Tab-separated table of C-alpha atoms and ligand atoms in Angstrom:
chain	number	residue	atom	x	y	z
A	1	MET	CA	135.542	101.269	73.741
A	2	LYS	CA	138.039	101.430	76.516
A	3	ILE	CA	137.485	99.333	79.564
A	4	ILE	CA	137.699	101.570	82.557
A	5	LYS	CA	139.384	99.974	85.504
A	6	MET	CA	137.913	100.950	88.756
A	7	LYS	CA	141.176	102.284	90.102
A	8	GLN	CA	141.220	104.915	87.422
A	9	LEU	CA	137.956	106.393	88.505
A	10	ASN	CA	137.951	109.252	90.888
A	11	ARG	CA	136.470	109.093	94.304
A	12	ARG	CA	133.577	111.376	93.584
A	13	ASP	CA	132.247	108.970	91.007
A	14	PHE	CA	132.260	106.119	93.465
A	15	LEU	CA	130.308	107.969	96.050
A	16	ARG	CA	127.368	107.835	93.751
A	17	PHE	CA	127.217	104.124	94.362
A	18	ALA	CA	127.283	104.109	98.122
A	19	GLY	CA	125.046	101.378	99.419
A	20	ILE	CA	124.603	97.694	98.836
A	21	SER	CA	126.809	97.581	95.858
A	22	GLY	CA	130.378	96.909	95.007
A	23	ALA	CA	132.506	95.904	92.126
A	24	LEU	CA	134.306	92.802	91.136
A	25	LEU	CA	137.640	93.454	89.571
A	26	LEU	CA	138.561	90.885	87.045
A	27	THR	CA	142.037	91.722	85.979
A	28	GLU	CA	143.919	90.376	82.980
A	29	LEU	CA	142.092	91.201	79.804
A	30	THR	CA	141.731	88.440	77.277
A	31	PRO	CA	140.025	88.203	73.936
A	32	LEU	CA	136.354	87.419	74.122
A	33	ASN	CA	135.094	84.018	74.750
A	34	LEU	CA	135.937	81.723	71.870
A	35	LEU	CA	132.431	80.395	71.812
A	36	ARG	CA	131.218	83.790	70.764
A	37	SER	CA	133.546	84.105	67.841
A	38	ALA	CA	132.355	80.752	66.574
A	39	TYR	CA	129.167	82.565	65.651
A	40	ALA	CA	129.125	84.889	62.689
A	41	LEU	CA	125.427	85.254	62.185
A	42	LYS	CA	123.362	88.140	61.032
A	43	SER	CA	123.034	91.227	63.080
A	44	LYS	CA	120.019	93.159	64.168
A	45	GLU	CA	119.982	96.892	64.699
A	46	ILE	CA	117.642	98.598	67.127
A	47	ASN	CA	117.223	102.250	67.978
A	48	LEU	CA	116.441	103.232	71.523
A	49	THR	CA	115.641	106.850	72.149
A	50	GLY	CA	115.311	107.940	75.735
A	51	ASN	CA	112.883	110.814	76.038
A	52	LEU	CA	110.205	112.339	78.232
A	53	THR	CA	106.690	111.276	77.299
A	54	ALA	CA	103.253	111.840	78.793
A	55	VAL	CA	102.036	108.461	80.019
A	56	ASP	CA	98.799	107.225	81.516
A	57	LEU	CA	99.023	103.900	83.293
A	58	GLY	CA	95.249	103.768	83.226
A	59	ASN	CA	94.640	105.092	86.718
A	60	GLY	CA	93.651	108.578	85.597
A	61	LYS	CA	96.866	110.195	86.800
A	62	PRO	CA	98.807	111.005	83.654
A	63	PHE	CA	102.378	112.079	84.255
A	64	ILE	CA	105.599	112.679	82.417
A	65	ALA	CA	107.506	109.417	82.340
A	66	TRP	CA	110.996	108.655	81.144
A	67	THR	CA	110.610	106.279	78.247
A	68	TYR	CA	112.410	104.397	75.528
A	69	ASN	CA	110.829	105.233	72.176
A	70	GLY	CA	107.901	106.917	73.894
A	71	ARG	CA	106.479	103.777	75.504
A	72	ILE	CA	106.304	101.956	78.783
A	73	PRO	CA	107.733	99.414	78.839
A	74	GLY	CA	110.322	100.142	76.151
A	75	PRO	CA	110.148	98.115	72.937
A	76	GLU	CA	110.631	94.391	73.300
A	77	ILE	CA	113.994	93.399	71.871
A	78	ARG	CA	113.872	89.889	70.473
A	79	VAL	CA	116.810	88.202	68.804
A	80	LYS	CA	117.951	84.719	67.914
A	81	GLU	CA	120.670	82.903	69.771
A	82	GLY	CA	124.070	84.011	68.483
A	83	GLU	CA	122.726	86.966	66.543
A	84	ARG	CA	124.744	90.134	66.861
A	85	LEU	CA	122.726	92.908	68.454
A	86	ARG	CA	123.514	96.537	67.747
A	87	VAL	CA	121.576	99.059	69.773
A	88	VAL	CA	121.920	102.729	69.023
A	89	LEU	CA	121.020	104.737	72.094
A	90	ASN	CA	119.980	108.361	71.604
A	91	ASN	CA	119.767	110.361	74.769
A	92	LYS	CA	117.017	112.950	74.595
A	93	LEU	CA	116.591	112.886	78.363
A	94	PRO	CA	117.521	115.798	80.587
A	95	GLU	CA	120.188	113.683	82.337
A	96	GLU	CA	123.084	111.427	81.486
A	97	THR	CA	122.110	107.810	80.921
A	98	THR	CA	123.294	104.273	80.024
A	99	VAL	CA	121.629	100.961	79.168
A	100	HIS	CA	122.408	97.765	81.037
A	101	TRP	CA	121.609	94.310	79.576
A	102	HIS	CA	120.557	92.663	82.782
A	103	GLY	CA	121.579	89.030	82.965
A	104	LEU	CA	123.322	88.829	79.621
A	105	PRO	CA	127.067	88.246	79.982
A	106	VAL	CA	128.155	90.938	77.507
A	107	PRO	CA	131.734	92.206	77.161
A	108	ASN	CA	132.510	94.587	80.011
A	109	GLY	CA	132.588	97.751	77.912
A	110	MET	CA	128.996	97.084	76.795
A	111	ASP	CA	127.608	96.520	80.298
A	112	GLY	CA	126.262	100.044	80.730
A	113	VAL	CA	127.286	100.958	84.262
A	114	PRO	CA	128.068	104.672	84.354
A	115	TYR	CA	131.594	105.545	85.502
A	116	VAL	CA	132.405	101.849	85.901
A	117	THR	CA	132.165	100.369	82.393
A	118	GLN	CA	131.583	103.503	80.353
A	119	LYS	CA	131.273	107.243	80.478
A	120	PRO	CA	127.561	107.962	80.693
A	121	VAL	CA	125.872	109.274	77.571
A	122	GLN	CA	125.179	112.961	77.991
A	123	PRO	CA	121.888	114.628	76.968
A	124	GLY	CA	121.971	114.957	73.196
A	125	GLY	CA	124.593	112.207	72.915
A	126	THR	CA	124.522	108.730	71.428
A	127	PHE	CA	126.223	105.433	72.149
A	128	VAL	CA	126.266	102.165	70.249
A	129	TYR	CA	125.990	98.950	72.219
A	130	GLU	CA	127.034	95.895	70.313
A	131	PHE	CA	127.289	92.296	71.457
A	132	ASP	CA	126.359	88.741	70.587
A	133	ALA	CA	123.075	87.506	72.008
A	134	LEU	CA	124.125	84.439	73.986
A	135	PRO	CA	122.956	82.328	75.686
A	136	PRO	CA	119.205	82.102	74.932
A	137	GLY	CA	116.852	83.226	77.674
A	138	THR	CA	114.629	85.900	79.134
A	139	TYR	CA	116.489	89.075	80.049
A	140	LEU	CA	115.781	92.666	80.891
A	141	TYR	CA	117.331	95.909	79.749
A	142	HIS	CA	117.193	99.070	81.782
A	143	SER	CA	118.901	102.339	82.470
A	144	HIS	CA	121.623	101.975	85.075
A	145	ALA	CA	121.788	105.664	85.925
A	146	HIS	CA	120.193	107.285	88.973
A	147	TYR	CA	116.557	106.250	89.484
A	148	GLN	CA	115.813	106.164	85.778
A	149	LEU	CA	114.734	102.532	85.811
A	150	ASP	CA	111.996	103.514	88.216
A	151	ARG	CA	110.812	106.281	85.940
A	152	GLY	CA	110.092	103.899	83.091
A	153	LEU	CA	113.378	103.147	81.340
A	154	TYR	CA	113.170	99.377	81.011
A	155	GLY	CA	112.096	96.684	78.574
A	156	ALA	CA	112.321	92.959	77.869
A	157	LEU	CA	115.228	91.401	76.016
A	158	ILE	CA	114.443	87.942	74.688
A	159	VAL	CA	117.051	85.678	73.147
A	160	GLU	CA	115.257	82.833	71.398
A	161	PRO	CA	117.018	79.503	71.123
A	162	LYS	CA	118.012	78.338	67.647
A	163	ARG	CA	115.863	75.341	68.213
A	164	GLU	CA	112.991	75.538	70.683
A	165	GLU	CA	112.930	72.404	72.721
A	166	ARG	CA	109.725	73.108	74.565
A	167	GLY	CA	106.894	73.680	72.141
A	168	TYR	CA	104.026	75.978	73.088
A	169	ASP	CA	101.047	77.559	71.361
A	170	ARG	CA	101.252	81.069	72.718
A	171	GLU	CA	103.717	83.236	74.476
A	172	TYR	CA	103.346	86.385	76.517
A	173	VAL	CA	105.913	88.568	78.219
A	174	LEU	CA	104.816	90.122	81.518
A	175	LEU	CA	106.820	93.032	82.878
A	176	MET	CA	105.735	93.854	86.398
A	177	GLU	CA	106.383	97.321	87.699
A	178	ASP	CA	105.602	99.266	90.872
A	179	TRP	CA	104.667	102.940	90.577
A	180	ALA	CA	104.320	105.817	92.939
A	181	THR	CA	102.293	108.447	91.196
A	182	VAL	CA	101.623	110.409	94.348
A	183	ASP	CA	103.305	113.680	94.975
A	184	GLY	CA	105.513	112.832	97.876
A	185	GLY	CA	108.604	114.885	97.472
A	186	GLY	CA	108.180	118.459	96.390
A	187	PRO	CA	107.771	120.335	93.155
A	188	GLU	CA	110.369	118.476	91.145
A	189	THR	CA	108.674	115.161	91.705
A	190	ALA	CA	105.211	116.551	91.190
A	191	LYS	CA	106.386	117.504	87.756
A	192	LYS	CA	107.945	114.147	87.067
A	193	GLY	CA	105.085	112.243	88.571
A	194	ARG	CA	107.391	109.951	90.472
A	195	ILE	CA	108.400	110.347	94.043
A	196	ARG	CA	111.953	110.352	95.142
A	197	PRO	CA	113.057	108.029	97.902
A	198	LEU	CA	111.466	109.089	101.106
A	199	MET	CA	114.371	110.233	103.162
A	200	GLY	CA	114.535	111.793	106.595
A	201	MET	CA	111.498	113.529	107.985
A	202	MET	CA	109.442	113.066	104.874
A	203	GLY	CA	109.987	109.326	105.036
A	204	MET	CA	109.193	109.167	108.722
A	205	MET	CA	105.992	111.065	108.253
A	206	ARG	CA	104.858	108.940	105.374
A	207	ARG	CA	105.760	105.629	106.900
A	208	GLY	CA	105.582	106.300	110.602
A	209	ALA	CA	108.637	106.598	112.792
A	210	GLY	CA	110.720	103.472	113.007
A	211	GLY	CA	109.752	102.097	109.600
A	212	PRO	CA	112.451	101.580	107.048
A	213	LEU	CA	113.422	104.757	105.311
A	214	GLN	CA	114.012	105.221	101.633
A	215	GLU	CA	111.246	102.962	100.439
A	216	PRO	CA	108.679	104.679	98.294
A	217	LEU	CA	105.046	103.904	98.887
A	218	TYR	CA	103.464	102.533	95.767
A	219	ASP	CA	99.986	103.322	94.624
A	220	ALA	CA	99.991	101.581	91.272
A	221	TYR	CA	101.176	98.209	90.078
A	222	THR	CA	101.272	97.503	86.389
A	223	ILE	CA	101.851	94.655	84.010
A	224	ASN	CA	103.269	95.918	80.732
A	225	GLY	CA	102.565	99.509	81.722
A	226	ARG	CA	98.869	99.261	82.585
A	227	VAL	CA	97.104	99.027	85.905
A	228	PHE	CA	94.514	96.296	86.350
A	229	GLU	CA	91.535	98.496	85.464
A	230	ALA	CA	93.079	99.457	82.137
A	231	SER	CA	94.837	96.199	81.388
A	232	LEU	CA	94.511	94.247	78.166
A	233	PRO	CA	93.564	90.647	78.905
A	234	PHE	CA	96.032	87.871	78.138
A	235	LYS	CA	93.917	85.796	75.777
A	236	VAL	CA	94.089	82.047	75.395
A	237	LYS	CA	92.173	79.265	73.717
A	238	LYS	CA	91.080	76.205	75.596
A	239	GLY	CA	93.797	73.590	75.251
A	240	ASP	CA	96.612	76.038	74.563
A	241	LYS	CA	99.992	75.432	76.058
A	242	VAL	CA	100.992	78.917	77.119
A	243	ARG	CA	104.439	80.207	77.930
A	244	LEU	CA	104.732	83.278	80.121
A	245	ARG	CA	108.023	85.076	80.434
A	246	ILE	CA	107.657	86.902	83.729
A	247	VAL	CA	110.083	89.725	84.376
A	248	ASN	CA	110.349	91.923	87.459
A	249	PRO	CA	111.867	95.334	86.728
A	250	SER	CA	110.168	96.877	89.795
A	251	SER	CA	112.276	99.090	91.954
A	252	SER	CA	111.551	97.264	95.184
A	253	THR	CA	108.513	94.967	95.044
A	254	ILE	CA	108.966	91.228	95.414
A	255	TYR	CA	105.809	89.633	94.007
A	256	THR	CA	104.009	86.408	94.714
A	257	LEU	CA	102.181	86.142	91.428
A	258	ARG	CA	99.125	84.011	90.983
A	259	ILE	CA	96.993	83.288	87.931
A	260	ALA	CA	93.632	82.318	89.349
A	261	GLY	CA	92.475	78.848	88.361
A	262	HIS	CA	95.869	77.842	86.985
A	263	PRO	CA	99.004	76.387	88.517
A	264	MET	CA	102.187	77.269	86.604
A	265	THR	CA	105.158	75.114	85.748
A	266	ILE	CA	108.519	76.845	86.086
A	267	THR	CA	110.838	75.942	83.211
A	268	HIS	CA	113.516	78.657	83.440
A	269	ALA	CA	114.932	80.787	86.234
A	270	ASP	CA	116.728	83.969	85.081
A	271	GLY	CA	116.723	82.492	81.597
A	272	ARG	CA	118.452	79.281	82.621
A	273	PRO	CA	116.574	75.998	82.146
A	274	VAL	CA	115.471	74.051	85.207
A	275	LEU	CA	113.705	70.750	85.647
A	276	PRO	CA	110.017	71.681	85.329
A	277	VAL	CA	108.319	72.153	88.670
A	278	THR	CA	104.733	73.240	89.296
A	279	VAL	CA	103.730	75.996	91.693
A	280	ASP	CA	100.474	77.703	92.622
A	281	ALA	CA	102.081	81.119	92.913
A	282	LEU	CA	105.392	82.464	91.698
A	283	ARG	CA	107.644	84.400	93.993
A	284	ILE	CA	109.781	86.752	91.924
A	285	GLY	CA	112.216	89.359	93.226
A	286	THR	CA	113.392	92.550	91.574
A	287	GLY	CA	115.675	91.771	88.658
A	288	GLU	CA	114.544	88.132	88.469
A	289	ARG	CA	112.919	86.433	85.487
A	290	TYR	CA	110.971	83.190	85.356
A	291	ASP	CA	109.589	81.379	82.338
A	292	VAL	CA	106.526	79.356	83.220
A	293	GLU	CA	104.139	77.192	81.252
A	294	LEU	CA	100.532	76.482	81.866
A	295	ILE	CA	97.848	74.507	80.158
A	296	ALA	CA	94.704	76.495	79.443
A	297	ASN	CA	92.226	73.905	80.622
A	298	ASN	CA	89.943	75.903	82.885
A	299	PRO	CA	87.862	78.265	80.708
A	300	GLY	CA	86.735	81.550	82.190
A	301	ARG	CA	87.803	85.070	83.068
A	302	TRP	CA	90.493	84.931	85.700
A	303	HIS	CA	92.393	87.434	87.775
A	304	ILE	CA	96.133	87.718	87.664
A	305	TYR	CA	96.999	88.983	91.106
A	306	ASN	CA	99.634	89.343	93.739
A	307	LEU	CA	99.255	87.333	96.908
A	308	ARG	CA	100.206	89.278	99.964
A	309	ASP	CA	101.058	87.289	103.077
A	310	ASN	CA	100.268	84.235	100.943
A	311	SER	CA	96.577	85.024	101.151
A	312	PRO	CA	94.313	85.842	98.209
A	313	ALA	CA	92.231	88.101	100.458
A	314	SER	CA	94.998	90.601	101.025
A	315	GLY	CA	96.447	90.638	97.535
A	316	TRP	CA	96.071	93.166	94.777
A	317	LEU	CA	94.864	92.757	91.218
A	318	LEU	CA	97.246	93.017	88.308
A	319	GLY	CA	95.618	91.705	85.159
A	320	THR	CA	93.234	89.342	83.411
A	321	PHE	CA	93.645	85.902	81.926
A	322	LEU	CA	90.799	85.361	79.482
A	323	TYR	CA	89.633	82.453	77.346
A	324	ASP	CA	88.301	83.038	73.851
A	325	GLY	CA	84.523	82.973	73.734
A	326	ILE	CA	83.930	84.101	77.326
A	327	ALA	CA	81.393	86.910	77.170
A	328	SER	CA	80.631	87.316	80.862
A	329	LYS	CA	82.432	90.179	82.552
A	330	THR	CA	82.322	88.391	85.869
A	331	TYR	CA	85.545	86.902	87.104
A	332	ASN	CA	85.675	83.288	88.143
A	333	THR	CA	86.452	82.561	91.758
A	334	ASP	CA	89.927	81.223	92.324
A	335	ASN	CA	88.876	77.801	93.478
A	336	ILE	CA	91.903	75.611	93.141
A	337	ILE	CA	94.643	77.474	94.868
A	338	GLY	CA	97.192	75.314	96.668
A	339	ASP	CA	100.143	76.401	98.702
A	340	ARG	CA	103.057	75.614	96.453
A	341	ILE	CA	105.238	78.708	96.162
A	342	ASN	CA	108.725	78.464	94.807
A	343	ASP	CA	111.793	78.905	96.869
A	344	TYR	CA	115.111	78.161	95.233
A	345	SER	CA	115.411	74.789	96.873
A	346	ILE	CA	112.679	73.259	94.715
A	347	LEU	CA	114.526	74.127	91.529
A	348	GLU	CA	117.143	71.991	89.902
A	349	GLY	CA	119.343	73.192	87.066
A	350	ILE	CA	119.924	71.493	83.746
A	351	ASP	CA	123.403	71.358	82.245
A	352	GLU	CA	124.027	73.673	79.351
A	353	ARG	CA	126.809	73.906	76.873
A	354	TYR	CA	127.436	77.600	77.476
A	355	ILE	CA	128.021	77.516	81.180
A	356	LYS	CA	130.606	75.279	82.735
A	357	PRO	CA	129.756	73.920	86.157
A	358	VAL	CA	131.873	75.175	89.058
A	359	THR	CA	133.595	72.165	90.485
A	360	SER	CA	135.728	73.555	93.274
A	361	VAL	CA	136.334	77.099	94.430
A	362	ASN	CA	139.634	78.816	95.133
A	363	LYS	CA	138.360	82.131	96.501
A	364	VAL	CA	135.699	82.734	99.102
A	365	PHE	CA	134.241	86.105	100.062
A	366	ARG	CA	131.794	86.786	102.805
A	367	VAL	CA	129.383	89.658	102.396
A	368	ASN	CA	127.311	90.947	105.299
A	369	LEU	CA	124.282	92.937	104.233
A	370	SER	CA	123.079	95.465	106.729
A	371	GLY	CA	121.558	98.852	107.299
A	372	GLY	CA	118.155	100.334	106.849
A	373	MET	CA	116.814	100.873	110.339
A	374	MET	CA	117.307	104.529	111.021
A	375	SER	CA	120.120	104.999	108.572
A	376	PRO	CA	119.726	106.063	104.993
A	377	TYR	CA	122.547	103.768	103.919
A	378	TRP	CA	122.564	100.099	103.166
A	379	THR	CA	125.976	98.536	103.360
A	380	MET	CA	128.067	95.519	102.462
A	381	ASN	CA	130.383	94.446	105.265
A	382	GLY	CA	129.381	97.494	107.269
A	383	ARG	CA	130.826	99.854	104.763
A	384	ALA	CA	129.468	101.812	101.885
A	385	TYR	CA	131.151	102.102	98.563
A	386	PRO	CA	133.897	103.157	97.837
A	387	ASP	CA	135.277	102.073	101.186
A	388	SER	CA	133.831	98.607	100.718
A	389	ASP	CA	136.109	95.654	100.163
A	390	ASP	CA	136.397	95.253	96.455
A	391	ILE	CA	136.299	91.689	95.426
A	392	SER	CA	139.451	91.243	93.426
A	393	ILE	CA	139.723	88.149	91.302
A	394	LYS	CA	141.746	86.802	88.390
A	395	LYS	CA	140.516	85.250	85.198
A	396	GLY	CA	139.858	81.590	85.775
A	397	ASP	CA	139.248	81.969	89.488
A	398	ARG	CA	136.404	79.933	90.863
A	399	VAL	CA	134.733	82.244	93.291
A	400	ARG	CA	132.265	81.713	96.073
A	401	ILE	CA	130.350	84.573	97.661
A	402	GLU	CA	128.530	83.938	100.914
A	403	TYR	CA	125.863	86.421	101.891
A	404	PHE	CA	124.596	87.036	105.389
A	405	ASN	CA	121.631	89.328	105.729
A	406	MET	CA	121.711	91.139	109.066
A	407	SER	CA	118.880	93.459	108.059
A	408	MET	CA	115.119	93.246	108.173
A	409	MET	CA	114.614	93.416	104.432
A	410	ALA	CA	115.150	90.935	101.642
A	411	HIS	CA	117.959	91.822	99.254
A	412	PRO	CA	117.913	90.467	95.693
A	413	MET	CA	121.641	90.399	94.972
A	414	HIS	CA	122.613	90.711	91.323
A	415	LEU	CA	125.962	90.044	89.687
A	416	HIS	CA	126.793	91.552	86.324
A	417	GLY	CA	128.573	89.727	83.521
A	418	HIS	CA	128.217	86.171	84.828
A	419	PHE	CA	125.771	83.485	85.753
A	420	PHE	CA	126.373	82.045	89.158
A	421	GLU	CA	125.398	78.737	90.623
A	422	VAL	CA	123.222	79.019	93.654
A	423	VAL	CA	124.693	76.611	96.158
A	424	GLY	CA	122.620	77.468	99.200
A	425	THR	CA	119.749	79.658	100.272
A	426	GLY	CA	118.101	80.200	103.592
A	427	ARG	CA	118.742	77.089	105.580
A	428	VAL	CA	118.901	74.956	102.502
A	429	THR	CA	122.189	73.747	101.099
A	430	GLY	CA	122.930	71.674	98.060
A	431	VAL	CA	120.795	73.729	95.690
A	432	ARG	CA	122.355	73.858	92.266
A	433	ILE	CA	120.723	76.240	89.838
A	434	LYS	CA	122.208	78.923	87.648
A	435	LYS	CA	120.967	82.475	88.043
A	436	ASP	CA	122.191	86.027	88.074
A	437	THR	CA	119.942	87.424	90.808
A	438	LEU	CA	119.310	85.816	94.186
A	439	ILE	CA	117.004	86.955	96.972
A	440	ILE	CA	118.780	86.850	100.321
A	441	PRO	CA	116.008	86.547	102.919
A	442	PRO	CA	115.894	89.005	105.841
A	443	HIS	CA	116.669	88.415	109.520
A	444	MET	CA	119.908	86.433	109.331
A	445	GLY	CA	119.021	84.934	105.977
A	446	ARG	CA	121.814	83.433	103.969
A	447	GLY	CA	122.724	82.602	100.440
A	448	ALA	CA	125.817	81.379	98.659
A	449	VAL	CA	126.754	81.503	95.012
A	450	GLU	CA	129.687	80.251	92.979
A	451	PHE	CA	130.922	81.261	89.575
A	452	ILE	CA	133.857	80.978	87.227
A	453	ALA	CA	135.516	84.307	86.483
A	454	ASP	CA	135.576	84.041	82.717
A	455	ASN	CA	134.494	87.491	81.547
A	456	PRO	CA	137.226	90.030	82.334
A	457	GLY	CA	136.482	93.563	83.450
A	458	VAL	CA	135.076	95.487	86.364
A	459	TRP	CA	131.672	94.096	87.185
A	460	PHE	CA	129.050	95.684	89.311
A	461	HIS	CA	127.551	93.578	92.084
A	462	HIS	CA	124.642	94.989	94.013
A	463	CYS	CA	121.237	94.642	95.555
A	464	HIS	CA	118.560	95.084	92.876
A	465	ASN	CA	116.284	97.059	95.130
A	466	LEU	CA	116.852	100.399	93.448
A	467	TYR	CA	116.531	102.147	96.777
A	468	HIS	CA	119.294	100.047	98.292
A	469	ILE	CA	121.956	100.695	95.686
A	470	GLY	CA	122.784	103.874	97.472
A	471	SER	CA	122.694	107.562	97.172
A	472	TRP	CA	122.747	108.187	93.451
A	473	ASP	CA	122.480	111.844	94.100
A	474	GLY	CA	125.317	111.846	96.640
B	501	C2O	CU1	119.538	95.152	86.542
B	501	C2O	CU2	123.097	96.452	87.957
B	501	C2O	O1	121.297	95.780	87.261
B	502	CU	CU1	118.625	95.472	99.174
């Protein structure tokens, strides 16, 4: 696999990525991380076939979704720390595709960004992704081509630690996804069952003049591919210590997730361990993952729901948390809700052997995020790719990126190939957690991250709102 340097790509390819996105150029190729080669464990082979499949989310509006192996979400990929993962991708979709291993610092050629790290896999084609599963954590895999993620091409990627330090009795993975099954954009979308971004007049009519363009309206929210009415309850026994790996592959919804009757203790943010901290509801942006624990000590049938405007009254239902032996179909009233909701400042990272702390930086970049009002483009530093300032760095650089959000929407900024340390968010400074995706709050919101450039290649860096990446169809 040849690593494609950005300079070798032609201009047309870049235009596809106009929007809040850019690339980091890490020059000087070196052999892979020595840590990786210290592992020579077994390997695991997985087949992923992208194809079109009739899907019913449970809301009585079956449609043709884009799936991995005929399911939504795609199959859970679960490996042990250090195991070598080989994924054979077969493209039976009508379009070119790639798979991205969101959050996992894989070698650049395996990162799955079309025209940046690989030639996309054409319909009928195959591609083998191969990398070592390190470090342990909760990750996400998804197509990185066009709007395919939003059509159903995503799944969980779990790297289990060699030795689990936090014991628990049960574990569930929750993939939260927003769906627009309405016919909003003409015959093509009626057929596909998914609307396209609402541009121009269509967007104005649907949202009212003046509202942000390009944001689909959602009429279904699912956990693990089922709407609330059709959901399978998450079952627990009284006394269980339960781990939930909560993953947000939605195209643009930032959730405030609540499990009625139960506070949750955050133990990992984007797969990285943090000092445990308890919240009543979990705020989770697109592309983010949180591992939480809870003690099942409040028997009943409970709603899992999203809090809107921090109020249970205006939220929407997502699923059911159910104790063994509860026969009643009536849901308990959420009686013990407090107001603890995570922002990054309440989290504190734990040192890990895989990720060196950033001690001092030698390069600082400032990124202004703007756009959205009446313009179909979201930009970094006022410019859309490929005219954006590429962030050019050398191996070993210690880089700081400072974000300023001049727009009225939150932007979950995601960096490929690296974990960064969050060093400030909002008005808070001195935060020190490792992540790969960070929500930059709207209306002059800020955020700053630092990382060591230790994984050479051209790395994509973008807002994880799928409708802010840019004009894929441009
Ligand atoms: Cu999940 Cu480029 O990202
Ligand atoms: Cu954005």
